[in-house]
Short mmCIF file of C-alpha atoms in Angstrom, two decimals:
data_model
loop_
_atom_site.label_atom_id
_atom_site.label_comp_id
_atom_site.label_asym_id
_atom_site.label_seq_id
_atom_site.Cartn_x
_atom_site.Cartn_y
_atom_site.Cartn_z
CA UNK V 179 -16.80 -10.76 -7.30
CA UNK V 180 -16.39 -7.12 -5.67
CA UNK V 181 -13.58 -5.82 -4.65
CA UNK V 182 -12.95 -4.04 -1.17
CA UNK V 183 -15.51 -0.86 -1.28
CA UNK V 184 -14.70 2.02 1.19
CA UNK V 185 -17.19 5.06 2.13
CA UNK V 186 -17.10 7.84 1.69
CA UNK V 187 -15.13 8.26 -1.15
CA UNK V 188 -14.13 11.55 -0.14
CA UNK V 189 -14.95 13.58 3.36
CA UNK V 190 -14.40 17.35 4.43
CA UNK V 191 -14.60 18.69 7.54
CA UNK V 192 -13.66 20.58 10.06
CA UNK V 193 -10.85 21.18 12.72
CA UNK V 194 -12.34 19.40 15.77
CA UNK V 195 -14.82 17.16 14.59
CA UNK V 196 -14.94 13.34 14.51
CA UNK V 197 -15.62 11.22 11.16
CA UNK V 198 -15.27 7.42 10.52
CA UNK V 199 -14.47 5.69 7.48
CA UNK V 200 -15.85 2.57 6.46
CA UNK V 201 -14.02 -0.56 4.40
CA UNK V 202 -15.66 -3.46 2.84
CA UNK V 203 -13.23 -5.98 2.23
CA UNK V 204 -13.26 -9.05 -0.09
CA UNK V 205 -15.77 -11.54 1.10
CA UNK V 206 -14.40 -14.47 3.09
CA UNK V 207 -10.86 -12.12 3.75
CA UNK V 208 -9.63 -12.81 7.19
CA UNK V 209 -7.05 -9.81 7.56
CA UNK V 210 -7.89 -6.42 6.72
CA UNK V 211 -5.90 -3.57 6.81
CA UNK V 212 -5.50 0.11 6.94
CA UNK V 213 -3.09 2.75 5.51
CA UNK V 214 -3.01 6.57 4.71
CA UNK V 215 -1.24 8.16 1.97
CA UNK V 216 -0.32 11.71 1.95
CA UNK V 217 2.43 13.90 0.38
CA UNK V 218 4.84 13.98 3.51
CA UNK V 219 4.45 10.81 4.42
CA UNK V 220 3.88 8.66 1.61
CA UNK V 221 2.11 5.28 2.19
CA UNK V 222 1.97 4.43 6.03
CA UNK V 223 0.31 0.99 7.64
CA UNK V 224 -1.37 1.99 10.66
CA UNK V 225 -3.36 -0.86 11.91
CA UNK V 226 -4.49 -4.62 10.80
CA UNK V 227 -7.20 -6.71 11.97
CA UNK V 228 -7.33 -10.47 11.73
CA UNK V 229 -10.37 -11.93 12.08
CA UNK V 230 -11.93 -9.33 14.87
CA UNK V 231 -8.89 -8.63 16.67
CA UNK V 232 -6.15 -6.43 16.04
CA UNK V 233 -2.43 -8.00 16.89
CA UNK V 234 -0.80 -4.58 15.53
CA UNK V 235 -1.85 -1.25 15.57
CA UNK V 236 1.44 0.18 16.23
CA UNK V 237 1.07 2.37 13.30
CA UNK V 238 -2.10 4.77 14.98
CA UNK V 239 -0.30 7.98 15.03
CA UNK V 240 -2.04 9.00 18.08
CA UNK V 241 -4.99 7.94 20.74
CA UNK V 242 -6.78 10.16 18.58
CA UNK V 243 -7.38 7.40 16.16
CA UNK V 244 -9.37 4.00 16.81
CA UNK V 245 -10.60 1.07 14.93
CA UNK V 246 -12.88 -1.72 14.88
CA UNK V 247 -13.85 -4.86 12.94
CA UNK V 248 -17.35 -6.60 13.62
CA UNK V 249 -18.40 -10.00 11.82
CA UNK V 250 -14.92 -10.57 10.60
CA UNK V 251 -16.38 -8.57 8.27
CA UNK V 252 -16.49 -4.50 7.82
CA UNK V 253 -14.15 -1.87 10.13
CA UNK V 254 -14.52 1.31 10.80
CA UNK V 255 -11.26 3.76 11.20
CA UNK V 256 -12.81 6.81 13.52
CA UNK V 257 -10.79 10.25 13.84
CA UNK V 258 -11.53 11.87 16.84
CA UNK V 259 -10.87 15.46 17.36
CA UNK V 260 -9.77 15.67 13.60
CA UNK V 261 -6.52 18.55 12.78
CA UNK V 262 -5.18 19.53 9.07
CA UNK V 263 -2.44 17.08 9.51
CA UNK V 264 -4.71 14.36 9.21
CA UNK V 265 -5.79 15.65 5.93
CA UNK V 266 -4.96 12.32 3.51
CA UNK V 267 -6.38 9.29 1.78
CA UNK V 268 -6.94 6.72 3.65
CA UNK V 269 -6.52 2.97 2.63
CA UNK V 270 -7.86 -0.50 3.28
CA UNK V 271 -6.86 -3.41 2.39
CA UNK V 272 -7.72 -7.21 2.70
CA UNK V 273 -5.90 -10.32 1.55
CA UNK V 274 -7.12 -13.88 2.87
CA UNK V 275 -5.36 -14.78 5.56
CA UNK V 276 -2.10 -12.08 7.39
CA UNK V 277 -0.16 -14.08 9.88
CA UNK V 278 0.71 -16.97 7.09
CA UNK V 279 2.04 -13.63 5.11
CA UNK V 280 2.83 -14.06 1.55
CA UNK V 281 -0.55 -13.02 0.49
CA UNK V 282 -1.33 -10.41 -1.86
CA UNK V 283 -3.45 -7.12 -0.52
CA UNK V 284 -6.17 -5.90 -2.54
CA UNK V 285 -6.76 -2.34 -2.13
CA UNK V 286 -9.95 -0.20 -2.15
CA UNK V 287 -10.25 3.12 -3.75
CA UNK V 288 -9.56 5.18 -0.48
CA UNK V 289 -11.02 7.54 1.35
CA UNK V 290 -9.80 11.59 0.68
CA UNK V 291 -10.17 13.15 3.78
CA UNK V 292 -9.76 16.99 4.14
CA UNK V 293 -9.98 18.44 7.63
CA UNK V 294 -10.22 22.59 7.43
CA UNK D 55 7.55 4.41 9.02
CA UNK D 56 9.14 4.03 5.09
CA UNK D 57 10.63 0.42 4.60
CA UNK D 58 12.07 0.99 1.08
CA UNK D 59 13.54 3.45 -1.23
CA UNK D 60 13.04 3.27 -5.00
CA UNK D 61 14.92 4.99 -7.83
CA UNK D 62 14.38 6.74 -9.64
CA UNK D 63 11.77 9.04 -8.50
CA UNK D 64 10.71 9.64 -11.79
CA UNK D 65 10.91 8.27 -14.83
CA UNK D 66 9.80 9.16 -18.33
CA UNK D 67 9.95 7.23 -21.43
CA UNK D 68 8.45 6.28 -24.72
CA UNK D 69 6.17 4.04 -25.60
CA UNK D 70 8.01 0.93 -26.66
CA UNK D 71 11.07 1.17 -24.48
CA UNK D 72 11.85 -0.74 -21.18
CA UNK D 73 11.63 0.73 -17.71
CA UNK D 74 13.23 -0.54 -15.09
CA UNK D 75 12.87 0.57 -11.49
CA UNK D 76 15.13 -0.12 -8.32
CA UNK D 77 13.74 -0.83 -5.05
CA UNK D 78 15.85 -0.92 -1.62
CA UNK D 79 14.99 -2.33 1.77
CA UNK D 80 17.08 -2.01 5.18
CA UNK D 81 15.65 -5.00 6.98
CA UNK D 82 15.51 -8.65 6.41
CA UNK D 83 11.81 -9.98 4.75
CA UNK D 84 9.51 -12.61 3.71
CA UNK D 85 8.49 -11.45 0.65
CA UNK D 86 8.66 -7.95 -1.28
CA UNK D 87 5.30 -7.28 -3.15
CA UNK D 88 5.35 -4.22 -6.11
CA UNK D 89 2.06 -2.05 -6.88
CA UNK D 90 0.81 -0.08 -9.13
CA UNK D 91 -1.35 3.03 -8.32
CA UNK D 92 -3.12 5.34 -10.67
CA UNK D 93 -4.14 8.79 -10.06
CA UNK D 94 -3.62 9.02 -6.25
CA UNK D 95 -5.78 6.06 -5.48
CA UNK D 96 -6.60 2.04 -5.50
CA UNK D 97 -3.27 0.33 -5.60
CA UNK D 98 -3.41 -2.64 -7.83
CA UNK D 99 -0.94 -5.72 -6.87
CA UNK D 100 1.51 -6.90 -9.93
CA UNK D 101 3.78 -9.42 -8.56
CA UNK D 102 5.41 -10.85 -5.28
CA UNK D 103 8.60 -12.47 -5.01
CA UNK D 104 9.39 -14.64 -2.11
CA UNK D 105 12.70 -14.04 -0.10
CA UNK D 106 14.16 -17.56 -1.27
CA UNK D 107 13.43 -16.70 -5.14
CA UNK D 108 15.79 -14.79 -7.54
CA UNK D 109 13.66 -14.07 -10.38
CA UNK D 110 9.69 -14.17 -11.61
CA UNK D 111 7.99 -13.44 -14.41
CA UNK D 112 4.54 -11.91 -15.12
CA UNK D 113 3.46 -10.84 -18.60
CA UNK D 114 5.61 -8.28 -18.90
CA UNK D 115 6.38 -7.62 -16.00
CA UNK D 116 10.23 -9.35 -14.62
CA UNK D 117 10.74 -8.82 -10.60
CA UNK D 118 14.73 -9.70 -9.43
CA UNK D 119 15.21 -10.01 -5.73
CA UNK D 120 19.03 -9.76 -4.24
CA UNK D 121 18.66 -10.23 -0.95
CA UNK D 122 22.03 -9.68 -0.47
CA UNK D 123 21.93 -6.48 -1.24
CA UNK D 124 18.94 -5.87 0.11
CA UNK D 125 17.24 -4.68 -3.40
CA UNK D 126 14.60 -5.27 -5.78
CA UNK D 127 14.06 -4.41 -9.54
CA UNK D 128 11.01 -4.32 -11.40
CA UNK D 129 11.29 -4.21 -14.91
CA UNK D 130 8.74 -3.43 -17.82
CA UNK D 131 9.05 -4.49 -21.36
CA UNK D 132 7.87 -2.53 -24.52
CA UNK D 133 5.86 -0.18 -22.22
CA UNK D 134 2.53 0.98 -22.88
CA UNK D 135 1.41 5.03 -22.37
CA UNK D 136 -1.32 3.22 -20.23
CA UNK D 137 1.44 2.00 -17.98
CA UNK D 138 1.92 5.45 -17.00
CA UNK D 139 1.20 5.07 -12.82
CA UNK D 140 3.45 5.40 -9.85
CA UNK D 141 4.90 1.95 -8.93
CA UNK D 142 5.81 0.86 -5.38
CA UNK D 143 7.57 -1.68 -3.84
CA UNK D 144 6.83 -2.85 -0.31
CA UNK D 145 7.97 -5.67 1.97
CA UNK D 146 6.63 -8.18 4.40
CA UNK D 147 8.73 -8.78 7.40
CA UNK D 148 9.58 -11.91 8.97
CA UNK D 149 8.76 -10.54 12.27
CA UNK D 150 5.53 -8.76 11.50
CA UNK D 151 3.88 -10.99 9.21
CA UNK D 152 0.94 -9.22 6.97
CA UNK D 153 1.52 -5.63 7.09
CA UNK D 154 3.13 -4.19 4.05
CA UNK D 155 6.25 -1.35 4.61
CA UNK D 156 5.98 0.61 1.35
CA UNK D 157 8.60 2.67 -0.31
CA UNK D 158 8.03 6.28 -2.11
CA UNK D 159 7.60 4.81 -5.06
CA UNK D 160 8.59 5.78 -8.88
CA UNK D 161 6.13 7.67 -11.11
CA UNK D 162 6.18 6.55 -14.30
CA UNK D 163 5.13 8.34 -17.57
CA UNK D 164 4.60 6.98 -20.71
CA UNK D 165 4.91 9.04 -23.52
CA UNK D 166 2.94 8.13 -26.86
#
């Protein structure tokens, strides 16, 4: 079956404007999740969604940054306002159920993300 | 915020040797998961070890958890050059089931 798709697979733009990134996860996945990757930072959670709802998203660096899920199905991570340090690749992730933990994420192919 | 450490940073060795690689966590967990990521992108799960289990085995792959000592290591026999990939290890927390705290990983290379 397919794995978890994102879109785009890469996204430049600049200082000030808003973009959202999109994740497909695994059919039938009930926790999805999102991460960025960048050189400073390395690989930091910043929000997961079970089912529609979203018990943490302590890792949003800033109100800057929202999410949503819809249908249990695909979320959207939307930058607001976008500055160079949130130049990175962005991950999701899905695994079949989160709160039972224990369960193995699979990983889409990211989204690079270059703000200028 | 970074959950583990691994050592080394790097490693580089030929084709046909072992590599082993070191993992470190500060809190307690459920489980400790390691990845594989080529090329900056799509991380690909190997293996995850419970926090009750010593030792597991996949291919040839070999994952030993002390939890003790708060440390993993993730060993590779008679490596491949197509092994060459950074490898991460990242833990599950008892108290914030699902989300995954990664480490900085270990880039491995391969040589042919």
């Amino acid at each position: 079956g397919a794995g978890v798709s994102q879109s785009p697979s890469n996204k430049v733009t600049e200082k000030g404007k808003d973009v959202e990134l999109r994740c497909d996860p695994i059919s039938g996945h009930t926790a999805l999740y999102w991460y960025r990757q960048s050189l400073g930072q390395g690989l930091e959670f910043l929000i997961y969604f079970q089912g529609n709802s979203a018990p943490d998203k302590s890792g949003l660096p800033s109100d800057r940054f929202s999410a949503e899920r819809t249908g249990g199905s695909v979320s959207t991570l939307t930058i607001q306002r976008t500055q160079q340090e949130d130049s990175a690749v962005y991950l999701c992730a899905s695994s079949r159920e989160g709160l039972a933990g224990g369960n193995e994420q699979f990983f889409g192919p990211g989204t690079r993300l270059t703000v200028l | 915020s970074q959950q583990g450490e691994e050592d080394p940073q790097a490693l580089s060795i030929q084709e046909g040797e072992n590599a082993t690689m070191n993992c470190s966590y500060k809190t307690s967990i459920n489980n400790l998961q390691w990845y594989r990521q080529n090329s900056g992108r799509g991380l690909v799960h190997l293996i995850l070890i419970r926090s009750n289990e010593r030792e597991k085995h996949s291919g040839r792959l070999r994952v030993t958890l002390d939890t003790s000592k708060k440390s993993s290591s993730l060993l590779i026999t008679a490596s491949r050059a197509a092994d060459t990939a950074s490898y991460f290890c990242a833990t599950v927390r008892g108290s914030t089931l699902g989300r995954l705290y990664f480490g900085r990983g270990t880039q491995l290379t391969v040589w042919p």
